[in-house]
Coordinates of C-alpha atoms in Angstrom, one line a residue:
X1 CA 24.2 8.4 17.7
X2 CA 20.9 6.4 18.9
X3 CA 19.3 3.5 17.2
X4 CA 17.1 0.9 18.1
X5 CA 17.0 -2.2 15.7
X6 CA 14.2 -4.8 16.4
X7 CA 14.4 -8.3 14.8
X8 CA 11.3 -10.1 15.2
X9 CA 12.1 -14.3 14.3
X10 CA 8.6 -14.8 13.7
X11 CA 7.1 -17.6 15.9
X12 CA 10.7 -18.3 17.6
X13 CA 9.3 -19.4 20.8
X14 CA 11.3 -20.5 23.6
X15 CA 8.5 -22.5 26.1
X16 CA 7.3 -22.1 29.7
X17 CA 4.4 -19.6 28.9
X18 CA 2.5 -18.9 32.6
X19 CA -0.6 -19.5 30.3
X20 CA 0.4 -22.1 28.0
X21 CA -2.5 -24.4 29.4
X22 CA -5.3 -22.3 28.8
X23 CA -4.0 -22.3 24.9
X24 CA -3.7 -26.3 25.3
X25 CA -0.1 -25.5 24.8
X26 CA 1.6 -26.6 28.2
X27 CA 4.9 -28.4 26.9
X28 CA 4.9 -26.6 23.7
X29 CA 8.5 -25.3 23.3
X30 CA 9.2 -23.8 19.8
X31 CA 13.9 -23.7 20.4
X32 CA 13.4 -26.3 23.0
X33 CA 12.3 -29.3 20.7
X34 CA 14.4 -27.6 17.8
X35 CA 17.1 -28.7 20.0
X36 CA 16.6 -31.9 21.1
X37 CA 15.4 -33.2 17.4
X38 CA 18.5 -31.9 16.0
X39 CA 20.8 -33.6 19.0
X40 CA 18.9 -37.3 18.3
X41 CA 19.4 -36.7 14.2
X42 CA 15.8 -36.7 14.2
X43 CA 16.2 -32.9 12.4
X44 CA 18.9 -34.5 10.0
X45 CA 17.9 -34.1 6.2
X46 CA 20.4 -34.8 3.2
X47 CA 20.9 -31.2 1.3
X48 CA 19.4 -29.3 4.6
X49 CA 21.3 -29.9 7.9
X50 CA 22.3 -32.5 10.1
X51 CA 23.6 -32.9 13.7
X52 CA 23.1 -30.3 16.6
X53 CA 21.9 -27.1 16.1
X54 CA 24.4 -24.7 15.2
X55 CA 23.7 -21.1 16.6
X56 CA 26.7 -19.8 17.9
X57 CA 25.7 -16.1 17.3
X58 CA 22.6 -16.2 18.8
X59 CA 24.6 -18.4 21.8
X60 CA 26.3 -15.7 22.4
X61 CA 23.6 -13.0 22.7
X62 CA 22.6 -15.7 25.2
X63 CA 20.1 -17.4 23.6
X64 CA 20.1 -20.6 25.7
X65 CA 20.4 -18.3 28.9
X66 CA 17.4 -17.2 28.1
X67 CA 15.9 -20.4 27.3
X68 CA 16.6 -22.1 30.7
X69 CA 15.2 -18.9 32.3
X70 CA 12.0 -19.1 30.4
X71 CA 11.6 -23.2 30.8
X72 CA 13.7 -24.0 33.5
X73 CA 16.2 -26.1 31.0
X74 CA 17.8 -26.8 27.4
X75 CA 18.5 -30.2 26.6
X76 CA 20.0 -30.9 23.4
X77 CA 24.2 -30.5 24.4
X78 CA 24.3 -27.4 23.0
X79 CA 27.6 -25.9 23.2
X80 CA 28.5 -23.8 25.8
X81 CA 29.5 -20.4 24.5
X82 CA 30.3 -17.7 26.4
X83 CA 27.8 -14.4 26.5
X84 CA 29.4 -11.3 25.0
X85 CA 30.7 -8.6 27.5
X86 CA 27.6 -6.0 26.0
X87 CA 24.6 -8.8 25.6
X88 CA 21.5 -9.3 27.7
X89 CA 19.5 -11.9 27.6
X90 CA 16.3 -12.7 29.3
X91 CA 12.5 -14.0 28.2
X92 CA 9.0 -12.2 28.4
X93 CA 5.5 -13.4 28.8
X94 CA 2.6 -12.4 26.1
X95 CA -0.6 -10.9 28.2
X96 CA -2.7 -10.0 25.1
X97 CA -5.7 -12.3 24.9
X98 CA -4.7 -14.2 21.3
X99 CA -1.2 -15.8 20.3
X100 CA -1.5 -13.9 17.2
X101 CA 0.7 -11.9 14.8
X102 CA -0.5 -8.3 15.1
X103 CA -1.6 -9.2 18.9
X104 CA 2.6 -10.2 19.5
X105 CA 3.8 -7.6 17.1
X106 CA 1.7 -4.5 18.8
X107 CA 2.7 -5.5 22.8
X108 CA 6.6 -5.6 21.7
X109 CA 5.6 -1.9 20.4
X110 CA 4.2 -1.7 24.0
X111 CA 0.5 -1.8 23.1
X112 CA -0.9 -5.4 24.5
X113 CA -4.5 -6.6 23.0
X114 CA -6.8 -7.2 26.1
X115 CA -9.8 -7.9 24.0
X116 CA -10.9 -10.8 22.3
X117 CA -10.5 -11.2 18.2
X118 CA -13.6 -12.7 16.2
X119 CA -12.8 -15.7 15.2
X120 CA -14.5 -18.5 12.0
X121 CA -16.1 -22.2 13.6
X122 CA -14.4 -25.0 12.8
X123 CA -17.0 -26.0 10.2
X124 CA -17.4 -26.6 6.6
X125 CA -18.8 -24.1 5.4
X126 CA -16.7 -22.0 8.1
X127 CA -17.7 -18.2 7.0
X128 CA -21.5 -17.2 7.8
X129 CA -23.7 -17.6 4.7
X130 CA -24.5 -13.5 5.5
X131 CA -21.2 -12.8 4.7
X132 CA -20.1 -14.9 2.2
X133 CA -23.3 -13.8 -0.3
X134 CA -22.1 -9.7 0.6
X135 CA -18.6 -10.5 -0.6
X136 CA -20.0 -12.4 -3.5
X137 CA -22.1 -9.9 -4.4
X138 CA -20.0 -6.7 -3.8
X139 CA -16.9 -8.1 -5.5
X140 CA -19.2 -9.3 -8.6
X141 CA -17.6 -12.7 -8.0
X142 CA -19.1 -16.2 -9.4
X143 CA -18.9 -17.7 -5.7
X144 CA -16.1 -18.7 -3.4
X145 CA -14.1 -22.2 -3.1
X146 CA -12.7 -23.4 0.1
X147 CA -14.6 -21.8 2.9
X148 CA -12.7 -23.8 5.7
X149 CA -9.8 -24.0 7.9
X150 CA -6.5 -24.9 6.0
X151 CA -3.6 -24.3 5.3
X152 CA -2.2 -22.2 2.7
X153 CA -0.7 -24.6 0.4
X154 CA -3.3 -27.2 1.1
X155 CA -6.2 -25.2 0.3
X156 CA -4.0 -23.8 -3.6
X157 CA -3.2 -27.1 -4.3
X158 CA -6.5 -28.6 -3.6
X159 CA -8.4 -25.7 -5.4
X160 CA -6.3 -24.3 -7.9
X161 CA -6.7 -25.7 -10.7
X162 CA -10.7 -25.0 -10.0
X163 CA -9.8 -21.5 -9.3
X164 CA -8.2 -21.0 -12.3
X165 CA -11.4 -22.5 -14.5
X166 CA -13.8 -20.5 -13.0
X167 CA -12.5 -17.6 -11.5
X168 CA -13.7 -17.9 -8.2
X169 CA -11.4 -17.0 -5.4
X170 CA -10.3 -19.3 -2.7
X171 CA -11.4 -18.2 0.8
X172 CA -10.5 -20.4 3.9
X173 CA -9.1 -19.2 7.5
X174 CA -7.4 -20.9 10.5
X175 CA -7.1 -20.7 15.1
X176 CA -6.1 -17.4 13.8
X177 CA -8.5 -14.1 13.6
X178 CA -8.1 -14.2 9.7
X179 CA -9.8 -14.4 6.5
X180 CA -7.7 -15.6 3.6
X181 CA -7.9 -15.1 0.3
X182 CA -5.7 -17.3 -2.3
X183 CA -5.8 -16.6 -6.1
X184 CA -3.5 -16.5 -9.0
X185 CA -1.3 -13.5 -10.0
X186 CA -2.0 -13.7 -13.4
X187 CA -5.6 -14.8 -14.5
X188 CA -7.0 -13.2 -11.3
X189 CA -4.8 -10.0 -11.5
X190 CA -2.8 -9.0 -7.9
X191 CA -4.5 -5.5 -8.3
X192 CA -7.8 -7.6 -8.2
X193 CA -7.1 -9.9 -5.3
X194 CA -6.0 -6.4 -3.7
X195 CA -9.4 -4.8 -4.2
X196 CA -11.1 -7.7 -3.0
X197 CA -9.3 -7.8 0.4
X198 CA -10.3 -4.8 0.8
X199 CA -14.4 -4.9 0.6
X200 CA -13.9 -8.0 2.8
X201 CA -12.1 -6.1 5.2
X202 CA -15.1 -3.6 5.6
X203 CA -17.3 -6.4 5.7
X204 CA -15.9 -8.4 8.9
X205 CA -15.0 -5.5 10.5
X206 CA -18.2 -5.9 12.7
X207 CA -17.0 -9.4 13.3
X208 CA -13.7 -8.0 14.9
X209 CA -11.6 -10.1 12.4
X210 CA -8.1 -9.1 13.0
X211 CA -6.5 -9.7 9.6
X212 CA -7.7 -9.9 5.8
X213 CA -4.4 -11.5 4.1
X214 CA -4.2 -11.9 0.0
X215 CA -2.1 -15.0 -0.8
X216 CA -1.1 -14.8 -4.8
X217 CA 0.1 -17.5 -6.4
X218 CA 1.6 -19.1 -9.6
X219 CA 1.4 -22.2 -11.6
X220 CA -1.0 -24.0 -13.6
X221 CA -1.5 -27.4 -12.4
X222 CA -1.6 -28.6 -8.5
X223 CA 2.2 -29.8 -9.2
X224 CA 3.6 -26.6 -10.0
X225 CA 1.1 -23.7 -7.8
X226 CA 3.8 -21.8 -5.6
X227 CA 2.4 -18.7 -3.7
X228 CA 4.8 -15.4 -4.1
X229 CA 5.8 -12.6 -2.4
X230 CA 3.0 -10.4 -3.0
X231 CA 1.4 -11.0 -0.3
X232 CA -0.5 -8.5 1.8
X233 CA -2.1 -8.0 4.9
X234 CA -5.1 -5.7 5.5
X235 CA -5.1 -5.2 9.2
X236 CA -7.2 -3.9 11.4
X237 CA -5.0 -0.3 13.5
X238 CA -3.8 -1.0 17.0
X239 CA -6.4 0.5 19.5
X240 CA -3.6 3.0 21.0
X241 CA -0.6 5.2 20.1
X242 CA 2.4 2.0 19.6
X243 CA 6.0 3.0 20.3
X244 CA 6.0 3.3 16.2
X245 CA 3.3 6.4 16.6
X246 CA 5.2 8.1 18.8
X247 CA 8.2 8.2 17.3
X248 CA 6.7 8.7 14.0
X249 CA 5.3 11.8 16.1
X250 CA 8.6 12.9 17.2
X251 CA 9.9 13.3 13.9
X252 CA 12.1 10.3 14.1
X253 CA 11.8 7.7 11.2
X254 CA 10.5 3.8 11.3
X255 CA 11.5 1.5 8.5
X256 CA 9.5 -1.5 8.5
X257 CA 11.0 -5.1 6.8
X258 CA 9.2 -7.3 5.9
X259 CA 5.0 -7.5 6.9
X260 CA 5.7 -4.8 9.7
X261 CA 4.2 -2.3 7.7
X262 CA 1.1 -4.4 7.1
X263 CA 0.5 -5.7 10.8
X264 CA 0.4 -2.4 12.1
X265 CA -1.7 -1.0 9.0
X266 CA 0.6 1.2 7.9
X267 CA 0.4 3.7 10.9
X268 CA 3.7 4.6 12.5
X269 CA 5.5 3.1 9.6
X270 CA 7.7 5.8 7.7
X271 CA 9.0 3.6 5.2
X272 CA 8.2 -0.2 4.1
X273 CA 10.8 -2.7 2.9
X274 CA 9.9 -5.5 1.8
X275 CA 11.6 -9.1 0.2
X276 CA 11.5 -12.7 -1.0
X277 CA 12.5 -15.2 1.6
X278 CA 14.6 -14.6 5.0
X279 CA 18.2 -14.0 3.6
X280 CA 16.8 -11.1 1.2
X281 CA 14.7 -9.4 4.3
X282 CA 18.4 -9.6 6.1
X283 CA 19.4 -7.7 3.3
X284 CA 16.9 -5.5 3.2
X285 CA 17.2 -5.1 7.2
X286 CA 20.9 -4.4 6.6
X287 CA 20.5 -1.6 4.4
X288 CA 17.9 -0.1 6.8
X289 CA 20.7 0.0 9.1
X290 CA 22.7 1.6 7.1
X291 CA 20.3 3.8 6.7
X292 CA 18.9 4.4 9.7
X293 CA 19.7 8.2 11.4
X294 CA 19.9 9.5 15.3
X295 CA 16.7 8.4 16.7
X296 CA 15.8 6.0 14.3
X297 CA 13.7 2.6 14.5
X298 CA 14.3 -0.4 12.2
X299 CA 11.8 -3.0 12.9
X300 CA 11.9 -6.0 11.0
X301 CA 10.0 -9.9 10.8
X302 CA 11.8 -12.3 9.6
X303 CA 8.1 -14.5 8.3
X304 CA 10.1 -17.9 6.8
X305 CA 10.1 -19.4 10.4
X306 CA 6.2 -19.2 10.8
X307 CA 5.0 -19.9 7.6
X308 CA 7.3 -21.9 6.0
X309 CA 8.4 -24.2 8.7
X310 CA 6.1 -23.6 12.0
X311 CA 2.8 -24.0 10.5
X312 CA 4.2 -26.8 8.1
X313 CA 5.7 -28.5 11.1
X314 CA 8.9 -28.8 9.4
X315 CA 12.0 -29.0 12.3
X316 CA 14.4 -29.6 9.9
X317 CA 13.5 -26.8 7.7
X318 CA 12.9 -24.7 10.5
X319 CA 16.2 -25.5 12.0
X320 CA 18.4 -24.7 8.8
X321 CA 16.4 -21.9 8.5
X322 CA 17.9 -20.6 12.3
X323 CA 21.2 -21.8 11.2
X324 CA 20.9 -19.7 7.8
X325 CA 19.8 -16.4 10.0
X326 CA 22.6 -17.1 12.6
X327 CA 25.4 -17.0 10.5
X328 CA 24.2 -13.4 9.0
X329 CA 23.5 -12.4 12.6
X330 CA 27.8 -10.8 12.6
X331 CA 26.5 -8.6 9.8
X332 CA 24.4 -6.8 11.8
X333 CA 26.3 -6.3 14.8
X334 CA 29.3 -5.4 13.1
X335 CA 26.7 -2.1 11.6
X336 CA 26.3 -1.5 15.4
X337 CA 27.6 2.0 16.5
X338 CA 27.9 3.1 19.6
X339 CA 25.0 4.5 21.4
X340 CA 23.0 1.3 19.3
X341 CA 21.1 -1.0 20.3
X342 CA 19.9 -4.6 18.8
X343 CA 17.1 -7.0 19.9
X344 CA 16.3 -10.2 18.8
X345 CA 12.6 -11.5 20.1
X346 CA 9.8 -13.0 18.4
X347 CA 5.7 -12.6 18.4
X348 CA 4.4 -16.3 20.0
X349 CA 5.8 -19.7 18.7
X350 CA 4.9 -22.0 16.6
X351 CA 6.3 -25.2 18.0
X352 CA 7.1 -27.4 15.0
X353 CA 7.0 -30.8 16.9
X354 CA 3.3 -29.7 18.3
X355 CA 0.2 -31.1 17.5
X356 CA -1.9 -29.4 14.5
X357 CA -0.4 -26.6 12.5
X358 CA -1.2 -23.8 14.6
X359 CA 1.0 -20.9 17.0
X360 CA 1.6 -22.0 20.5
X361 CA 1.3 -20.2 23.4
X362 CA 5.1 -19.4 24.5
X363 CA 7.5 -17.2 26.3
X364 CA 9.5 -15.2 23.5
X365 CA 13.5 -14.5 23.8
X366 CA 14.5 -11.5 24.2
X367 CA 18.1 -11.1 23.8
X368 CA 20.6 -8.1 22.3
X369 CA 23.8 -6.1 21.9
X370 CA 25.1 -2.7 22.2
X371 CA 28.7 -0.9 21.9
X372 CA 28.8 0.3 25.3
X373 CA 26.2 -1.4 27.2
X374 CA 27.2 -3.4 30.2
X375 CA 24.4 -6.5 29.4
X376 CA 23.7 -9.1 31.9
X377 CA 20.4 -10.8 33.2
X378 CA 16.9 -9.3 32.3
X379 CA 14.7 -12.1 33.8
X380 CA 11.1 -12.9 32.8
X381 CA 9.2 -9.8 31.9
X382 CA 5.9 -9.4 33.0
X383 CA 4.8 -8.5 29.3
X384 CA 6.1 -8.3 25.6
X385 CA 5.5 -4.4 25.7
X386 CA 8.8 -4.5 27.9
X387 CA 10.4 -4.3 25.2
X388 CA 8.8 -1.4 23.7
X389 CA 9.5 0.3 26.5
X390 CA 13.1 -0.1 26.5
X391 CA 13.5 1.1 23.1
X392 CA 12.0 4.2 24.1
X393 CA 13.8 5.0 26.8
X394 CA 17.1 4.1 24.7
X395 CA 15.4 6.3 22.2
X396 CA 14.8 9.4 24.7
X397 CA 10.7 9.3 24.7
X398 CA 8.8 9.5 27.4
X399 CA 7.3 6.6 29.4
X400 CA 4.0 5.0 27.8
X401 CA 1.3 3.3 29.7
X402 CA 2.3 -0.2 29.1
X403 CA 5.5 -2.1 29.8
X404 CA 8.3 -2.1 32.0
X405 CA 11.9 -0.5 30.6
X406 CA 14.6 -2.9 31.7
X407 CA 17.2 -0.4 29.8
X408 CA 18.9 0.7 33.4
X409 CA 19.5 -2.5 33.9
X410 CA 21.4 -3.4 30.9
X411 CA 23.0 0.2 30.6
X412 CA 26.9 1.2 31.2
X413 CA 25.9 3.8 33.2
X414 CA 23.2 2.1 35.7

């Protein structure tokens, strides 16, 4: 039997990116600051946590082995665990050109984006009049609110209730190569908000914007607006066959948890799972390995850590939220059979003590298990699609044109 399993932490970042300062993201250090705010109480919270950071699961994939590697040290007096016989542990370097979702998610499937996205001006209005008056026009709409840089929860709180009187939707975007579109469930309609995404995604494709999200929500007053978990991305297809394609092409199955489905636009995706919240997508990642078959992929993002607590700049929240996924982490491995394999990485970071509420440029961790691997040291890797590249090799495809395999280095037979 031969598995791969790919848990993506969404913006887990672990610092020391080679190109951190061209991002204005030198220092940034997603786990790093985690660490030391929880050590100095300053990630305490009555209900949530309090004291160090408690990961021991993720400790002893090697998670702060591969932290030092990627930014020389972890301060914080985290407790030293010892690294399980069959875990490797190491960190990898982005290469594509943005610190973006689908950009991190396609080089870990071993295709890296060397072009440049489109992305909105930081003005207000943000979106050029040209476009705004197609979508308008096109989608029969009344007019747009927002048309800015925000986020999420700023803009549905500060619009709503407008939204809701006049039915226009509320469009805003972010450092991101995005276009937003927030409205409510109900007195919009989801199928609605769905059809809309979609003739704005024709209409920036000449602009080379990556993603068109929807953003539902419910609620009738500012106080009481909460956004669901409808949401859906409409993204653009990665510009080459991703490890996903070719097993898909193979005749082996991908089941997608979570957005994976939707960041890769629904191409090399055999099945889509997706849930409410982190602790249901572990759910819904544990059945897909119990599903999984002989030459199966599970790929799953785990979103909580990025939009809930990276973006809002919330350590504590985004601390519980690492404690929370830690101690489900023994349900997965204990699903590992031999000839499996488990990886636990992430797309970019999103350094929750960093200035503004956008990803950071960062080295991602990239740490595992496997009955029967031998483990050890993987270093830096040159690139994200590394990864990829690994999990084809454990899979039994041939070689793509990206990426690096380091799976003779961490097998029982090297």
């Amino acid at each position: 039997m031969t598995r791969a399993f790919i848990f993506v932490l969404d913006s887990f970042g672990i610092g020391g990116a080679a190109d951190a300062a061209r991002f204005g993201d030198q220092g940034s250090n997603t786990f790093g600051h985690i660490v030391k705010a929880c050590s100095s109480g300053e990630a305490d919270r009555d209900g949530v946590r309090s004291g160090p950071l408690k990961v021991p699961n993720m400790m002893a994939l090697g998670l702060a082995k591969a932290a030092s590697i990627a930014d020389g040290n972890i301060s914080g007096n985290l407790d030293e665990i010892s690294v399980a016989k069959s875990a490797f542990f190491g960190a990898a370097d982005e290469i594509s050109s943005g610190k973006d979702t689908p950009s991190g998610h396609w080089e870990i499937a071993a295709v890296p984006v060397r072009f440049d996205w489109g992305y909105f001006p930081q003005t207000i209005p943000t979106f050029p009049a040209s476009l705004t008056s197609a979508i308008v026009e096109q989608a029969g709409l009344p007019g747009i609110l927002g048309d800015r840089h925000a986020s999420g929860t700023e803009v549905i709180a500060g619009f709503g209730e407008e939204h809701i009187g006049t039915g226009k939707p509320i469009c805003y975007t972010s450092a991101d190569s995005v276009f937003q579109i927030a409205a409510h469930e109900t007195r919009f309609g989801l199928e609605r908000l769905y059809e809309l995404c979609r003739i704005v995604r024709k209409l920036v494709d000449p602009l080379n914007i990556g993603r068109v999200i929807a953003r539902p929500f419910i609620g009738e007053t500012a106080a009481t607006f909460e956004r669901t978990a409808n949401r859906r991305d409409f993204a653009v297809p990665p510009p080459e066959p991703t490890l996903l394609d070719r097993l898909v092409e193979r005749g082996s199955r991908v089941i997608g948890i979570g957005k994976i489905g939707d960041i890769f636009a629904h191409r090399g995706v055999s099945e889509v799972r997706k849930a409410a919240g982190n602790m249901a997508m572990f759910d819904a990642a544990l059945g897909g390995i119990d599903d999984a078959e002989d030459g199966d992929l599970v790929f799953a993002n785990f979103v909580d850590f990025d939009t809930l607590f990276g973006h809002r700049r919330d350590i504590a929240g985004y601390a519980a939220a690492l404690e929370a996924f830690d101690q489900r982490l023994p349900e997965a491995i204990s699903r590992l059979r031999k000839g499996d394999i488990l990886l636990l990485t992430a797309d970019h970071g999103c350094d929750p003590s960093w200035k503004g509420t956008d990803h950071t440029r960062e080295r991602v961790p990239v740490i595992g298990i496997g009955p029967g691997l031998r483990g050890g040291d993987i270093g830096v890797r040159s690139t994200f699609a590394d990864i990829g590249e690994t999990v084809a090799q454990h899979l039994v495809l041939a070689p793509g044109p990206h990426g690096t395999s380091f799976y003779q280095a961490i097998a029982a037979n090297a």
